[in-house]
Coordinates of C-alpha atoms in Angstrom, one line a residue:
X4 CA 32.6 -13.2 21.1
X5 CA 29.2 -11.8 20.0
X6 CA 26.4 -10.8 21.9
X7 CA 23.5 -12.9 21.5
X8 CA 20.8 -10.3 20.5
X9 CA 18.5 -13.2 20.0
X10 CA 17.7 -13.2 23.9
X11 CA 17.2 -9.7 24.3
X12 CA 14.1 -8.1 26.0
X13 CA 14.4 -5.3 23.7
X14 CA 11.3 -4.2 22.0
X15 CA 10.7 -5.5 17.8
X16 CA 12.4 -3.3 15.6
X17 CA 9.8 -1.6 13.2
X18 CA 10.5 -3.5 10.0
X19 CA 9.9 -7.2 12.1
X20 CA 6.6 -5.0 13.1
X21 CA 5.5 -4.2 9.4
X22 CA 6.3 -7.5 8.4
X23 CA 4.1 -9.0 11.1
X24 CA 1.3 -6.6 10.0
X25 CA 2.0 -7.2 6.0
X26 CA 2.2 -11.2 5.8
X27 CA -1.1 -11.5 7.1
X28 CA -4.2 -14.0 4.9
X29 CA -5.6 -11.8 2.3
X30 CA -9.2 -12.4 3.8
X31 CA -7.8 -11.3 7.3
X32 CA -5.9 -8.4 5.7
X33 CA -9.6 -7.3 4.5
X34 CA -11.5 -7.4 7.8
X35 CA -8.7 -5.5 9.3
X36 CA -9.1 -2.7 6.6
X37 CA -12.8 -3.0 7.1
X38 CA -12.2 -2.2 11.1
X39 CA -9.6 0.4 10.2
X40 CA -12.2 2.3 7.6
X41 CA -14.8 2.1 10.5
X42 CA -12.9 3.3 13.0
X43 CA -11.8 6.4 10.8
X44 CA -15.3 7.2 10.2
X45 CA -16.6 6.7 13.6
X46 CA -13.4 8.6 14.8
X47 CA -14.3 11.5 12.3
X48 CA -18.4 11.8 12.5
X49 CA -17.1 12.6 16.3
X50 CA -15.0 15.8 15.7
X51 CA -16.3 19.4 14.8
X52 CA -15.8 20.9 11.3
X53 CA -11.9 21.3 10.4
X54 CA -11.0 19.2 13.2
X55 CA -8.3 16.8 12.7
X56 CA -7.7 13.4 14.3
X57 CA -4.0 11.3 14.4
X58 CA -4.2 8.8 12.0
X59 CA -2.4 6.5 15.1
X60 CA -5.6 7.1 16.7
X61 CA -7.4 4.2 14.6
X62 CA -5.3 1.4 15.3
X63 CA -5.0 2.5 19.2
X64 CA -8.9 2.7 19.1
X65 CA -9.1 -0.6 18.3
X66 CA -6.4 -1.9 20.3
X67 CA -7.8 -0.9 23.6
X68 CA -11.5 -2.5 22.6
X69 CA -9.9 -5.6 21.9
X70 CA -6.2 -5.9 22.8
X71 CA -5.8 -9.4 21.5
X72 CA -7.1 -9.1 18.5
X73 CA -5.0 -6.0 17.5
X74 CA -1.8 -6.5 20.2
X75 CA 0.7 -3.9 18.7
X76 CA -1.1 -1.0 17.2
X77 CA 2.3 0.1 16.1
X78 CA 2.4 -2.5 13.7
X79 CA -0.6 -1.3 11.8
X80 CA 0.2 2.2 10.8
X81 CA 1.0 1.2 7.7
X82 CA -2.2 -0.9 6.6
X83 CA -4.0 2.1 8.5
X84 CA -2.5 4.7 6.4
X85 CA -3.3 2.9 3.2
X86 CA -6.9 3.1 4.3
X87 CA -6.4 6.7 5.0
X88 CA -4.9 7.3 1.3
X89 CA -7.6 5.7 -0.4
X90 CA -9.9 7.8 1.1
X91 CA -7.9 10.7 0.4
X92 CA -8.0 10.0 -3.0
X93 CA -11.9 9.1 -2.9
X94 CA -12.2 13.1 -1.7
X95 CA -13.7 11.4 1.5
X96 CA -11.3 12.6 4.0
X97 CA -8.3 15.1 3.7
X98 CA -4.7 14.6 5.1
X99 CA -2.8 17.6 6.7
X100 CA 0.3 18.4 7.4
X101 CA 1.4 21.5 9.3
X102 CA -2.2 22.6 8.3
X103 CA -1.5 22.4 4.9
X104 CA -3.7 20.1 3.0
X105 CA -1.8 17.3 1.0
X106 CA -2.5 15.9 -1.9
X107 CA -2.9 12.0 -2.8
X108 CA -0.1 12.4 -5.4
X109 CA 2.5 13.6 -2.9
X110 CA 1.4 10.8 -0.3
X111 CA 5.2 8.9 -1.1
X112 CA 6.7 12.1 -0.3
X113 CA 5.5 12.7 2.8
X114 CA 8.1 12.7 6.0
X115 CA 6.6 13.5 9.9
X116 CA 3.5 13.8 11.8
X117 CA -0.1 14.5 9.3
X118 CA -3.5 14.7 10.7
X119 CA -6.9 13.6 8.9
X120 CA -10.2 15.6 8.7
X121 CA -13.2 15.5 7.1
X122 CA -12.9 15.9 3.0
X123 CA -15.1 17.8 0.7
X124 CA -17.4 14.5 0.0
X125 CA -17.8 13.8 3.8
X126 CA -20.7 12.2 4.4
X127 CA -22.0 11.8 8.0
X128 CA -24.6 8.9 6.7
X129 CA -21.2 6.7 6.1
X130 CA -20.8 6.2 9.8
X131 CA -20.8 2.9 10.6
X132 CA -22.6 2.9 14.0
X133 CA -20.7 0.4 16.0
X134 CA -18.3 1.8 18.7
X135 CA -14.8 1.8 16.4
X136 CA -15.8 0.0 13.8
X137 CA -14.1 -3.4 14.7
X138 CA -16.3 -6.2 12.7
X139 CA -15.7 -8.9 14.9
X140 CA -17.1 -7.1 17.9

C-alpha cells in the first residue's frame, strides 16, 4: 500500500511555496512589491560603495519585523527578484554574480547565488526612511 504523504511533517516543497507567493490579490501583490522595493533601498543606502547585499536578505528583513505578515520568506524570492530585475533594468541597482556584473537581458539565464549593489543611477534621496520598508508598519 502507499504511504500517505499527505500527513507528513515534511517541510512545503518549493513550487507549493511559489504558488502560495504567486496566487496572491493583485492589490496585495502590489503592497508586497512596495515593501520589497523599500526594503532593497533601505537595505542598500546602508552599505559602502561596491558593497553587495543577498537579494534573500529583503524578504528575511521583513520577515523578522513582522513574522505574520510575511511567514515564509522563502516563498518570496521570486516576487523579490522581480523587484530586483526591474530595478536592474531601470540602471538603479546592479546584480552580480561571481563579481561579474549581469545584465537585465541574461536575467532567465542565470543559475546560483547573485548579489545586488548600488547601480550607476543610485540615488541615496530614494530611500524610503522607514526601517525596511514594510508599508503596513
Amino acid at each position: 500500500m502507499p504511504k500517505d504523504l499527505s500527513s507528513s511533517s515534511s517541510p512545503q516543497s518549493p513550487k507549493s511555496r511559489k504558488a502560495k507567493a504567486i496566487n496572491e490579490d493583485p492589490a496585495q501583490a502590489q503592497v508586497h512589491a512596495q515593501a520589497y522595493l523599500s526594503t532593497l533601498h533601505h537595505l542598500l543606502s546602508r552599505t559602502s560603495e561596491g558593497s553587495t547585499i543577498c537579494p534573500s536578505q529583503i524578504p528575511r528583513a521583513l520577515n523578522k519585523e513582522n513574522p505574520e505578515r510575511y511567514p515564509d520568506w522563502r516563498a518570496l524570492m521570486d516576487p523579490v527578484r522581480e523587484v530586483v530585475w526591474d530595478q536592474v533594468r531601470r540602471g538603479i541597482v546592479e546584480v552580480t554574480q561571481k563579481g561579474e556584473v549581469r545584465e537585465y537581458k541574461s536575467r532567465g539565464e542565470i543559475r546560483g547565488p547573485i548579489r545586488v549593489r548600488k547601480g550607476p543611477k543610485w540615488d541615496e534621496r530614494d530611500t524610503l526612511p522607514s526601517s525596511t520598508g514594510d508599508p503596513s508598519k
